[in-house]
Short mmCIF file of C-alpha atoms in Angstrom, two decimals:
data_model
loop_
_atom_site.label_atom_id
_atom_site.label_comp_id
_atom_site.label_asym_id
_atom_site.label_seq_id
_atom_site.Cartn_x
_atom_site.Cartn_y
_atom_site.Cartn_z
CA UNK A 11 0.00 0.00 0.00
CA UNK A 12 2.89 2.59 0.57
CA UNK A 13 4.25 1.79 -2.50
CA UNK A 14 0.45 3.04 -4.18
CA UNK A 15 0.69 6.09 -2.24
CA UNK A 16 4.78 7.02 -3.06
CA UNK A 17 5.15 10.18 -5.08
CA UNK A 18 5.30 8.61 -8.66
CA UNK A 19 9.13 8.77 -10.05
CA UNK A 20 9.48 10.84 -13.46
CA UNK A 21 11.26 8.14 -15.95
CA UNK A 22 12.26 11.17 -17.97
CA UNK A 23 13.41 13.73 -15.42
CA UNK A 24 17.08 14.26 -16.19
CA UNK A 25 19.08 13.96 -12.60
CA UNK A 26 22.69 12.84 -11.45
CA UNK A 27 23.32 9.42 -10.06
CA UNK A 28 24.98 9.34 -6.90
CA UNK A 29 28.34 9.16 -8.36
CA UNK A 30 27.77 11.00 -11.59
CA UNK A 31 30.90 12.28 -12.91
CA UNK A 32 29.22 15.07 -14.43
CA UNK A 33 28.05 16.15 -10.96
CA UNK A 34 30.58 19.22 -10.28
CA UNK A 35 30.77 18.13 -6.91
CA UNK A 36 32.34 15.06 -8.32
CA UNK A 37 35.05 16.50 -10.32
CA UNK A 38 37.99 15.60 -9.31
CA UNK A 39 39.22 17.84 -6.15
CA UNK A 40 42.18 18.83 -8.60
CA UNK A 41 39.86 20.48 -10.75
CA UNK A 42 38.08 21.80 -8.08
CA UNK A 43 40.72 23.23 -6.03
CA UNK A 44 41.87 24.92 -9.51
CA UNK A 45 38.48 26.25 -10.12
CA UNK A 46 38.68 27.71 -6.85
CA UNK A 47 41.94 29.72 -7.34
CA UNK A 48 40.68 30.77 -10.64
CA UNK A 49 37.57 32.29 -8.79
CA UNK A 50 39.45 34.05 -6.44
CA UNK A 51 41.51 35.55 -9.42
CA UNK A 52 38.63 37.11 -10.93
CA UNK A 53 37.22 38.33 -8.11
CA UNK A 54 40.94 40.12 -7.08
CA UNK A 55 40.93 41.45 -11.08
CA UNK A 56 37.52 43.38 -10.41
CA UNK A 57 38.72 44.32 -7.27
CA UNK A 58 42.13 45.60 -7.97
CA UNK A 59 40.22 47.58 -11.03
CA UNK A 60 38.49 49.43 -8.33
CA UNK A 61 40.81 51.16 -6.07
CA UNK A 62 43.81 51.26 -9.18
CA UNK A 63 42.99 54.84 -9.96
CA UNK A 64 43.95 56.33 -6.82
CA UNK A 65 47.33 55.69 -7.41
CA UNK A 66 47.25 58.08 -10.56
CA UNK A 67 44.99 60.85 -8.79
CA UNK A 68 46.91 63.56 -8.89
CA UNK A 69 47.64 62.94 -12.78
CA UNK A 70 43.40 62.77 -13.39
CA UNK A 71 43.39 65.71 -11.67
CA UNK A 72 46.18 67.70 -13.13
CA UNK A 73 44.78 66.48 -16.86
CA UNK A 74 40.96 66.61 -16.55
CA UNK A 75 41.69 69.65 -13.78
CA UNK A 76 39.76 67.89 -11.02
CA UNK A 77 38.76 68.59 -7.29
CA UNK A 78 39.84 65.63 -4.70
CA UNK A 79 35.94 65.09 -4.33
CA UNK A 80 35.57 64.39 -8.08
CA UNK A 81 39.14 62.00 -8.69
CA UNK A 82 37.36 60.32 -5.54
CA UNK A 83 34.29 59.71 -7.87
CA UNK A 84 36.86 57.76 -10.11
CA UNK A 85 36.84 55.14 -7.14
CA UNK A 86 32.93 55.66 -6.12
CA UNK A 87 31.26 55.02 -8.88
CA UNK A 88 33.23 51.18 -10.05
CA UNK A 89 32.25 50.45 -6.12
CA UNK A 90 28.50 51.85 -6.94
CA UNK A 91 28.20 49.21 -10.02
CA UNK A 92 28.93 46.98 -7.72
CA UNK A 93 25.38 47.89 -6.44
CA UNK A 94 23.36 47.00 -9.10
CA UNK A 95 25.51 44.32 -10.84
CA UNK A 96 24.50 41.60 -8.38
CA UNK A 97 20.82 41.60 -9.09
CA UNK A 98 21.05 41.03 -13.05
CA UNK A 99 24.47 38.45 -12.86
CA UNK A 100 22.94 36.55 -9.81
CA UNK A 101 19.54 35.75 -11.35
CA UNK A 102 20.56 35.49 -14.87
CA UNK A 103 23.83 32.91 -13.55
CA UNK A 104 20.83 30.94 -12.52
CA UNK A 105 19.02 30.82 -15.84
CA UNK A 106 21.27 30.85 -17.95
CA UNK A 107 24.59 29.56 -16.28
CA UNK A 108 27.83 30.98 -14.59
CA UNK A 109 29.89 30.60 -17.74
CA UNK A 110 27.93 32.27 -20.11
CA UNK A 111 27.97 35.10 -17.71
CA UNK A 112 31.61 34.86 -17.38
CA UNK A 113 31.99 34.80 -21.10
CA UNK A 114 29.52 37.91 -21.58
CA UNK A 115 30.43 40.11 -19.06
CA UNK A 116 34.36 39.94 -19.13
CA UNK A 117 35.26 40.86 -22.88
CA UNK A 118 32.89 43.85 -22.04
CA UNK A 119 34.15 44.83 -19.23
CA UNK A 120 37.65 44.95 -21.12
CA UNK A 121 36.28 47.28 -23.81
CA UNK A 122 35.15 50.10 -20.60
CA UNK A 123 38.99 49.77 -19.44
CA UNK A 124 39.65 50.75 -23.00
CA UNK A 125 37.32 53.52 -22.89
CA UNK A 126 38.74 55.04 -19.57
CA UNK A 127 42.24 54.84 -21.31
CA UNK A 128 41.00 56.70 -24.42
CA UNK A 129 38.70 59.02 -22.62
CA UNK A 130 38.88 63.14 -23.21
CA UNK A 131 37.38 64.54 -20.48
CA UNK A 132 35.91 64.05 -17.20
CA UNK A 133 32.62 62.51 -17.85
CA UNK A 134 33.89 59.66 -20.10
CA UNK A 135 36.14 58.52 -17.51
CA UNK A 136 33.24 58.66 -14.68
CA UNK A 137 30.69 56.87 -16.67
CA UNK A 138 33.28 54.63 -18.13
CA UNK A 139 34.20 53.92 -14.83
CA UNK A 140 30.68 53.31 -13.88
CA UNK A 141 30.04 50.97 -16.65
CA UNK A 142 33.09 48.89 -15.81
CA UNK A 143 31.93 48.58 -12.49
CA UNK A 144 28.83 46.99 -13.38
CA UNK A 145 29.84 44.32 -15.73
CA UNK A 146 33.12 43.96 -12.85
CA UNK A 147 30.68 43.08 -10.31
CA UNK A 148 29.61 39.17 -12.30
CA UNK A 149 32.47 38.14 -10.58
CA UNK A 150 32.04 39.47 -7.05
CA UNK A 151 28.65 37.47 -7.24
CA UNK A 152 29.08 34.24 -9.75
CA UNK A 153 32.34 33.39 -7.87
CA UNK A 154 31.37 33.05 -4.71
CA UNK A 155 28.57 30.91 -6.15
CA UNK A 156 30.81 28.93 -8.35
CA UNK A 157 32.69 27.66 -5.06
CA UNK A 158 28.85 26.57 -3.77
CA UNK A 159 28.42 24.71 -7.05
CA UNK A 160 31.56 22.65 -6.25
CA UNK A 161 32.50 21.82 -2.92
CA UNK A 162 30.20 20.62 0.00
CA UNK A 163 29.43 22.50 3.45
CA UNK A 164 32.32 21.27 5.31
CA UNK A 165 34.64 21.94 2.66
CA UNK A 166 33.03 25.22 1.41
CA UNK A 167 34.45 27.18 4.58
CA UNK A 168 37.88 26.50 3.32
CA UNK A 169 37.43 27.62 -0.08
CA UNK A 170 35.63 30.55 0.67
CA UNK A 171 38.55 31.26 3.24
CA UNK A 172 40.52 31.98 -0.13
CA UNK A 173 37.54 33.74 -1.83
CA UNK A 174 37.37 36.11 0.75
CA UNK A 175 40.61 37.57 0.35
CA UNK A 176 39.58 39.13 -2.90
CA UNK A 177 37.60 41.90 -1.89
CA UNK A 178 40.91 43.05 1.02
CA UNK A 179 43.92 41.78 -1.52
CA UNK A 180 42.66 43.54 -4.52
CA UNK A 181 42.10 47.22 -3.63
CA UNK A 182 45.06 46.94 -1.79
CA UNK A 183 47.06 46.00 -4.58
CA UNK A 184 45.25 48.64 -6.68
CA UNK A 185 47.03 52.09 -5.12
CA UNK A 186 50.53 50.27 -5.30
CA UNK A 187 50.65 49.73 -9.05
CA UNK A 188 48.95 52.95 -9.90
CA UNK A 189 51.01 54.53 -7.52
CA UNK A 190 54.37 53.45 -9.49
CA UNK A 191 52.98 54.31 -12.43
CA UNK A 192 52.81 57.45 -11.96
CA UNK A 193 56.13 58.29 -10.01
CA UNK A 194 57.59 56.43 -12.68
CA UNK A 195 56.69 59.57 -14.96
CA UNK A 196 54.36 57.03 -17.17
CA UNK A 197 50.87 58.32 -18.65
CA UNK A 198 47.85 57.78 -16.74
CA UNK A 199 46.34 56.01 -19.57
CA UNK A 200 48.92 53.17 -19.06
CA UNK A 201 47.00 52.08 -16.01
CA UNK A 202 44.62 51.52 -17.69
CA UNK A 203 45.82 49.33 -20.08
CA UNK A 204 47.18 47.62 -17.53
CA UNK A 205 43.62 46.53 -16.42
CA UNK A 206 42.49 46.09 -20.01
CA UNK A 207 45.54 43.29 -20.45
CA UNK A 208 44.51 41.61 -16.68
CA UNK A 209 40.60 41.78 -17.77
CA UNK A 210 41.72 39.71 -21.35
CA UNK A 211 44.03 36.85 -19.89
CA UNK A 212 41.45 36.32 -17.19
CA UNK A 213 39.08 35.99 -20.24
CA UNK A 214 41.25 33.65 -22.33
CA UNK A 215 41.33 31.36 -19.09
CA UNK A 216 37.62 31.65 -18.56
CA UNK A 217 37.18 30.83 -22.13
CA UNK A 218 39.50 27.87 -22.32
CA UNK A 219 39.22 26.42 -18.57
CA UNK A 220 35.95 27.43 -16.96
CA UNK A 221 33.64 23.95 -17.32
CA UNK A 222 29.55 25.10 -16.42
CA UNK A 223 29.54 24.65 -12.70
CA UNK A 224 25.80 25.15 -12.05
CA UNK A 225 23.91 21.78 -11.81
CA UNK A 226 20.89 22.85 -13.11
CA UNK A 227 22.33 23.77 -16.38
CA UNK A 228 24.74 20.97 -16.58
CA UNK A 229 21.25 19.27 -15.96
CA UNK A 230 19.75 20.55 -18.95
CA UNK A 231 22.51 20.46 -21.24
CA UNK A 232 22.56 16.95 -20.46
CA UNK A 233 18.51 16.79 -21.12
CA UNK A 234 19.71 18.04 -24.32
CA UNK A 235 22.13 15.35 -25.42
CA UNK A 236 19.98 12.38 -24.20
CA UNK A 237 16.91 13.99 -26.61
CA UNK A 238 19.75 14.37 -29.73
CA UNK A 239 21.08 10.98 -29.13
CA UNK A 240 18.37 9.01 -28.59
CA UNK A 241 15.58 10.99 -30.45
CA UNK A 242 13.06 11.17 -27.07
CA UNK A 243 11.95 14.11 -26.38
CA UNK A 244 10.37 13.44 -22.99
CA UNK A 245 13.48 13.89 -21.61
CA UNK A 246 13.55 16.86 -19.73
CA UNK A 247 15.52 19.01 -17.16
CA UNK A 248 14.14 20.06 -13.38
CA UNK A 249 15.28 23.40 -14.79
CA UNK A 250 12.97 22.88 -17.59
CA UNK A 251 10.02 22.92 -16.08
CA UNK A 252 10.58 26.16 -13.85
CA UNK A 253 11.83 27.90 -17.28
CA UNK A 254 8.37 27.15 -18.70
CA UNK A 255 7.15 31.08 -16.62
CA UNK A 256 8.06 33.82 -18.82
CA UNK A 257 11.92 35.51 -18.37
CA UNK A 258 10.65 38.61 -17.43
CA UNK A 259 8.39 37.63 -14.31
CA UNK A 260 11.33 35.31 -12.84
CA UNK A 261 13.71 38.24 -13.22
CA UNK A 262 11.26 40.54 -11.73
CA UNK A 263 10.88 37.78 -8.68
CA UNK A 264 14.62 37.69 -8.48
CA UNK A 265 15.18 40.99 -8.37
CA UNK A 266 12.85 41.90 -5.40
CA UNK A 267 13.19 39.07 -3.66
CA UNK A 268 16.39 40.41 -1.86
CA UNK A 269 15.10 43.48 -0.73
CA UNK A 270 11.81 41.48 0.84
CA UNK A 271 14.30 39.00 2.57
CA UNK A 272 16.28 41.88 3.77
CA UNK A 273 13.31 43.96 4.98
CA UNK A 274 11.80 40.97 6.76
CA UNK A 275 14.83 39.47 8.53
CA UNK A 276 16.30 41.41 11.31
CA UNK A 277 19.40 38.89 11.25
CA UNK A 278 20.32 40.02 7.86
CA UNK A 279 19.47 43.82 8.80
CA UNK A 280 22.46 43.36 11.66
CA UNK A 281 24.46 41.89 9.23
CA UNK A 282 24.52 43.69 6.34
CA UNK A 283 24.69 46.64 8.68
CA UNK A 284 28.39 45.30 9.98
CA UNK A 285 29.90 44.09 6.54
CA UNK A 286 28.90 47.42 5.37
CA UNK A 287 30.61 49.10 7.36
CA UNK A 288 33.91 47.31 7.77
CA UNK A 289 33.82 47.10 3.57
CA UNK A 290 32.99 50.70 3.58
CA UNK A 291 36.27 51.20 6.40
CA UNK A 292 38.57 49.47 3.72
CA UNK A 293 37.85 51.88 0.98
CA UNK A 294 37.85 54.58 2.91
CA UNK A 295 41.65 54.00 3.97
CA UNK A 296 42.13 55.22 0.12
CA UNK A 297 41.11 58.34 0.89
CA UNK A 298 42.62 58.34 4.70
CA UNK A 299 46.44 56.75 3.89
CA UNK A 300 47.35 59.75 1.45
CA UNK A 301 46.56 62.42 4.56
CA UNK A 302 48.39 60.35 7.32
CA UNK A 303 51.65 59.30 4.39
CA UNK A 304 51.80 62.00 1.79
CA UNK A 305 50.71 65.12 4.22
CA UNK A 306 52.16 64.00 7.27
CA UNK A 307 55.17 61.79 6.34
CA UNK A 308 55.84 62.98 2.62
CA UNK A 309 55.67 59.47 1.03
CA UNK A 310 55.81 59.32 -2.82
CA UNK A 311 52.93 58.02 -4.83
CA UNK A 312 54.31 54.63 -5.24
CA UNK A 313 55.58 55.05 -1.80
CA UNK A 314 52.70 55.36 -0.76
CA UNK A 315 50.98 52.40 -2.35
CA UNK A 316 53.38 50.24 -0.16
CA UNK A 317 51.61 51.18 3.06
CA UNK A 318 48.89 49.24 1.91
CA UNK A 319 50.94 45.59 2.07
CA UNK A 320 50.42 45.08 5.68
CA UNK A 321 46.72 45.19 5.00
CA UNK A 322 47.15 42.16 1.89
CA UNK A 323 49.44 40.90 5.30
CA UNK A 324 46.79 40.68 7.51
CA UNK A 325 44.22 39.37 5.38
CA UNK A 326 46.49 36.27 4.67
CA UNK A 327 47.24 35.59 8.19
CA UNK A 328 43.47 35.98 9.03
CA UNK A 329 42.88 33.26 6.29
CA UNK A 330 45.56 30.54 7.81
CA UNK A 331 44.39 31.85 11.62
CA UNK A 332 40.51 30.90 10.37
CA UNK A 333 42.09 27.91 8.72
CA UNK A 334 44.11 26.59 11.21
CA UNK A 335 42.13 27.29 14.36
CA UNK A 336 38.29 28.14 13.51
CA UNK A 337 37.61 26.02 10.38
CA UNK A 338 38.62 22.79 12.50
CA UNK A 339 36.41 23.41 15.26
CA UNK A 340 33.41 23.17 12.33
CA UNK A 341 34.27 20.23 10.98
CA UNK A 342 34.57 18.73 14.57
CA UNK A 343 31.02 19.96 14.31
CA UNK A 344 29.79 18.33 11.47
CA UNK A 345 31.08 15.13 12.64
CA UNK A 346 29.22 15.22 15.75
CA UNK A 347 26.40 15.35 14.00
CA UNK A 348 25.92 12.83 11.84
CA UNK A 349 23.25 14.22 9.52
CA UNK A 350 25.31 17.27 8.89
CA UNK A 351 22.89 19.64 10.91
CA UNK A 352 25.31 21.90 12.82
CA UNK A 353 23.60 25.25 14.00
CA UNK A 354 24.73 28.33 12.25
CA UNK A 355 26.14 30.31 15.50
CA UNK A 356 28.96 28.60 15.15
CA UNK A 357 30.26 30.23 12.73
CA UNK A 358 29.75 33.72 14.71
CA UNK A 359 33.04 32.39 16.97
CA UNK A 360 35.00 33.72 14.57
CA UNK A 361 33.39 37.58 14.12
CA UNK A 362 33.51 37.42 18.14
CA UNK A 363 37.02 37.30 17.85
CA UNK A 364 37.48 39.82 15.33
CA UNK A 365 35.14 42.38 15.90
CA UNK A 366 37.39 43.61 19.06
CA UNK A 367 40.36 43.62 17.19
CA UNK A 368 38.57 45.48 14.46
CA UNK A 369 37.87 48.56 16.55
CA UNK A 370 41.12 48.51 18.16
CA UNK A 371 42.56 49.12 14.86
CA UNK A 372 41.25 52.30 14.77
CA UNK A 373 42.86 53.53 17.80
CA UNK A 374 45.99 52.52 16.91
CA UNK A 375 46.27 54.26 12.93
CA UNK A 376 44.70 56.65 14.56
CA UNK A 377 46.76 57.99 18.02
CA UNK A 378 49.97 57.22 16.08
CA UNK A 379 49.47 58.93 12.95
CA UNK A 380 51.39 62.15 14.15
CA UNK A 381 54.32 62.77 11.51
CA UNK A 382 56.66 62.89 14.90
CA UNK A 383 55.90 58.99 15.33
CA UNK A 384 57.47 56.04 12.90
CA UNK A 385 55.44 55.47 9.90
CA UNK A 386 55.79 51.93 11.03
CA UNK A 387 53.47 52.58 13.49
CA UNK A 388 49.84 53.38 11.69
CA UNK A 389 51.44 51.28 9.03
CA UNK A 390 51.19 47.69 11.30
CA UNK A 391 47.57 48.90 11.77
CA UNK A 392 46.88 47.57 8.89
CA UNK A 393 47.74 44.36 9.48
CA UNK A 394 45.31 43.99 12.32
CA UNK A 395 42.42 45.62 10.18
CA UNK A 396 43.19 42.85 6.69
CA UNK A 397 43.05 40.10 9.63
CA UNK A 398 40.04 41.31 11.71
CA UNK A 399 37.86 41.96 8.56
CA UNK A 400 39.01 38.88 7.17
CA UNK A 401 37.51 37.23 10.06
CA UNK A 402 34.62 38.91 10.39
CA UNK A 403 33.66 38.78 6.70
CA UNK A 404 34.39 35.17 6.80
CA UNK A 405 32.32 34.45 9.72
CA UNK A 406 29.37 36.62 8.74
CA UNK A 407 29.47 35.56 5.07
CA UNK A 408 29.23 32.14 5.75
CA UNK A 409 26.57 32.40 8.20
CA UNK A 410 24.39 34.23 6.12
CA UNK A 411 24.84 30.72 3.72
CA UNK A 412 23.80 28.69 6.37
CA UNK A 413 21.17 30.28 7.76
CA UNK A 414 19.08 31.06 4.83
CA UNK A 415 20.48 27.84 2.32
CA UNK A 416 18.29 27.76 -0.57
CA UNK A 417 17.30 31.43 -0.45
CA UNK A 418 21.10 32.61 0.35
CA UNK A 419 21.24 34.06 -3.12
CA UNK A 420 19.09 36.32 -2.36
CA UNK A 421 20.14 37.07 1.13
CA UNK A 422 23.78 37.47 -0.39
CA UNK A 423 22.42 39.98 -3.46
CA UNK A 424 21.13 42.48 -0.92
CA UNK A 425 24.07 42.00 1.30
CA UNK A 426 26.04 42.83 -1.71
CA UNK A 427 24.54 45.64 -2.85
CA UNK A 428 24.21 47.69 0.69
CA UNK A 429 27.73 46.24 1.43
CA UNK A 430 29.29 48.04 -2.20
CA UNK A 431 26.68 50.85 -1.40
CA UNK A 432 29.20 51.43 2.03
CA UNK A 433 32.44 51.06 -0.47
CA UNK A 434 31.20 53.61 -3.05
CA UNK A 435 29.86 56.02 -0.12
CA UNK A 436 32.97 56.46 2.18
CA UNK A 437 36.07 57.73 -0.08
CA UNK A 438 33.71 60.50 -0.74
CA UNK A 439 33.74 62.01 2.79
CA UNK A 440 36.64 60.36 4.05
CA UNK A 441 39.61 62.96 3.21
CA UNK A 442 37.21 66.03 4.42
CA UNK A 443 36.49 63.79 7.54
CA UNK A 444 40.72 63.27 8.19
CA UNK A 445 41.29 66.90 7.24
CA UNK A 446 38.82 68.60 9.11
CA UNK A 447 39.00 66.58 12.07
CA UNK A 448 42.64 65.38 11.68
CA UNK A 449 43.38 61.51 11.32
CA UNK A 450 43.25 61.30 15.64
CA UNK A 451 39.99 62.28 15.89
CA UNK A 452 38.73 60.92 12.65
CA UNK A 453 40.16 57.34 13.39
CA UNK A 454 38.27 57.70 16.99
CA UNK A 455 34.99 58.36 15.69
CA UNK A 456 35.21 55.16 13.12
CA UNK A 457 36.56 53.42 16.35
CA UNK A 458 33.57 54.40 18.39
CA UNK A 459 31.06 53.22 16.27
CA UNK A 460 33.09 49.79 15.23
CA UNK A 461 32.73 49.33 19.15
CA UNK A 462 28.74 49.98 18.96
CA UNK A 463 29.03 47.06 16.36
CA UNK A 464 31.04 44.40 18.34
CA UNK A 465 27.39 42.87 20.38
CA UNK A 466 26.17 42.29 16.92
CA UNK A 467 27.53 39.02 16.42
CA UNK A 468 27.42 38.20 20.48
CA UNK A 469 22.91 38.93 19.96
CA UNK A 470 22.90 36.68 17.36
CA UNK A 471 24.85 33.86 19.17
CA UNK A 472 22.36 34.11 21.42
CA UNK A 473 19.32 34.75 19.90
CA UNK A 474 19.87 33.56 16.64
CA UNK A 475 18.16 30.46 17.46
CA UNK A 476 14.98 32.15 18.28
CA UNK A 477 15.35 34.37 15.02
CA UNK A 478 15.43 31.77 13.01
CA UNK A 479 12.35 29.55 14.28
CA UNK A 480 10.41 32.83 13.46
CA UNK A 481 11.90 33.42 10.07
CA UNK A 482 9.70 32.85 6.67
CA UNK A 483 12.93 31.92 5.23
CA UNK A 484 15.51 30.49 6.92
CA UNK A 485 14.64 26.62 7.12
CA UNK A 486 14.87 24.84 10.60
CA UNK A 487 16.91 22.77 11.74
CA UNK A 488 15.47 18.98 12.55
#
């Protein structure tokens, strides 16, 4: 009799067998492990394309005869692409694949970089700028979801580890090679080109290396080859049968479905509201490094982009500290439980740690910036800042994943796009914030309210349960 009432099995329905090659969480971890690197590559290229202007700011603004706030714009606006980006190459990666995304949105991307080489005046460059930013933000959001498509939850945290990097590495790396570009006496355009030749390789690669890694469309192509070879067209994809409702409602449901998950889930709101600020903190040391370095200590552009290594520093030691201390305590997790159901909060162990450390960094840059102390001094901040937002991104970023699971899309595009809203938002204010107040006083403020933020992740240890039980869309845990 159960066997009359059993949900009738689809004959035709196109799915992987438990050890389906063709599964990407199959592949061998070779490929995997390579696909992972390459991810974090293209997320450092659009990354280092965002902050690589600031190292040839006083060239924009001698040529296109600029004010600070305006060559700050040339920063602001990639970062505010970053802000709509997510909601078109999320949802479309999911209908149409990451690859084609890849493919689509790099070679395009190129061609702005071209544009802001050639450009005349000062509102080619800004809109170029702005256009590059948009198409640069597929890989800020397909990556991340590439390394979902591949590796399982106790593995993920690992591989993430090394995603995470991109968004601290990159604009750090930015300032120092447009920095030496220009000391070097080379024209701005050069830069430039620099990021047109990065955006190309990374292209090549994509197009020669860069298997589908979404299982729904490896699903379908695979639909497709079983109804060529054998001439059956019953054979059908899950995918399929979603993509039967027109394109234009499922884009309209993907696009405001982040906004109602963000509206309706006070974990996210406390969230979002922390990453924002410590992404908005990083960007905003582009703005802050030239007043404490070039004002107070007299560094040199290129100089000056050196001051940003102990931040690419700390970010790497935050990634081996999560790896070699945090990461094992989850996977002792996850073998405790058998059926893999480990709560969340665990992974809020590691912002505990780091939010501290966070808003003693600010103290530090900031009470030793005087020009009569060692520019080793606010210098080693940076170490603790790459580390302690390392860890807190990590933490929070991968809690948002497990909290929300199939709707973490969505709870990641509107963390995205309020998190690059931060990013685009502070360089603008942040050298008439370290002038007018000087960088003591400045520093302390940030410092003051990155102490406000350290009980965010502390609530949620402790409530989070409770949170979630009443949430519409995080699923609970049996």
């Amino acid at each position: 009799m159960a066997q009359d009432n059993a949900t009738p099995v689809d004959p035709y329905l196109v799915q992987f067998a438990p050890d389906d090659k063709e599964n990407p969480k199959n592949w061998s971890r070779r490929k995997r492990w390579y696909l992972t690197y390459f991810a974090g590559l293209l997320g450092f290229n659009a990354t280092f394309a965002s902050s690589a202007p600031s190292g040839i700011a006083t060239q924009l603004m001698a040529q296109f005869k600029l004010s600070e706030e305006v060559a700050a714009l040339t920063i602001s606006v990639f970062v505010a692409g970053y802000c709509v980006g997510p909601l078109f190459w999320g949802p479309l990666s999911e209908q149409y694949g990451r690859r084609l995304i890849f493919l689509v949105t790099f070679p395009v991307y190129a061609c702005f970089q071209v544009g802001c080489a050639l450009s005349k005046n000062t509102a080619s460059i800004i809109i170029f700028r702005l256009l590059g930013g948009l198409f640069a933000a597929a890989p800020l959001t397909n990556s991340g979801a590439l390394i979902s498509d591949i590796w399982d939850a106790k593995t993920r945290g690992k591989a993430l580890a090394l995603f995470t990097l991109a968004p601290f590495v990159g604009p750090a790396f930015g300032p120092l090679v447009g920095g030496y570009i220009a000391q070097s006496g080379t024209p701005w355009p050069w830069l430039f080109w620099v990021l047109t030749a990065f955006a190309t390789v990374c292209f090549v690669f994509i197009y020669f290396t860069l298997p589908e890694t979404y299982a729904p469309i490896v699903l379908l192509h695979k639909a497709e080859q079983l109804r060529l070879k054998t001439g059956d067209h019953r054979y059908h994809a899950p995918l399929e049968l979603v993509q039967a409702k027109q394109l234009h409602k499922r884009l309209e449901e993907s696009l405001t479905r982040p906004f109602k998950i963000l509206i309706c889930e006070p974990m996210l709101i406390a969230v979002t509201a922390y990453m924002s600020f410590v992404y908005g903190c990083v960007y905003l040391l582009f703005e802050a490094y030239p007043v404490v370095f070039t004002v107070g200590h007299g560094f040199q552009p290129g100089v000056l982009g050196l001051t940003y290594l102990p931040l690419v520093a700390g970010s790497i030691t935050g990634v081996f500290g999560y790896l070699l201390i945090f990461h094992p305590q989850y996977e002792a997790a996850m073998d405790k439980h058998k059926a893999g159901l480990v709560s969340p909060e665990i992974r809020l162990n590691l912002a505990m740690s780091g939010a501290p450390l966070f808003a003693i960094t600010f103290f530090w840059f900031g009470w030793t910036s005087y020009p009569s102390i060692s520019y080793w001094a606010p210098m080693m901040a940076g170490a603790l800042m790459g580390l302690s937002s390392i860890w807190i991104f990590l933490a929070l970023f991968n809690y948002i994943i497990d909290v929300y699971l199939i709707a973490a899309a969505s709870a990641l595009a509107a963390n995205t796009v309020f998190r690059s809203a931060a990013g685009a938002v502070f360089p603008l204010f942040a050298s008439q914030m370290y002038t007018a107040l000087d960088p003591r006083w400045a520093s302390t403020l940030l410092g003051c309210i990155a102490c406000l933020m350290i009980p965010i992740p502390i609530v949620l240890k402790r409530y989070g349960p409770m949170l979630r039980a009443r949430s519409r869309f995080a699923p609970a845990l049996v």
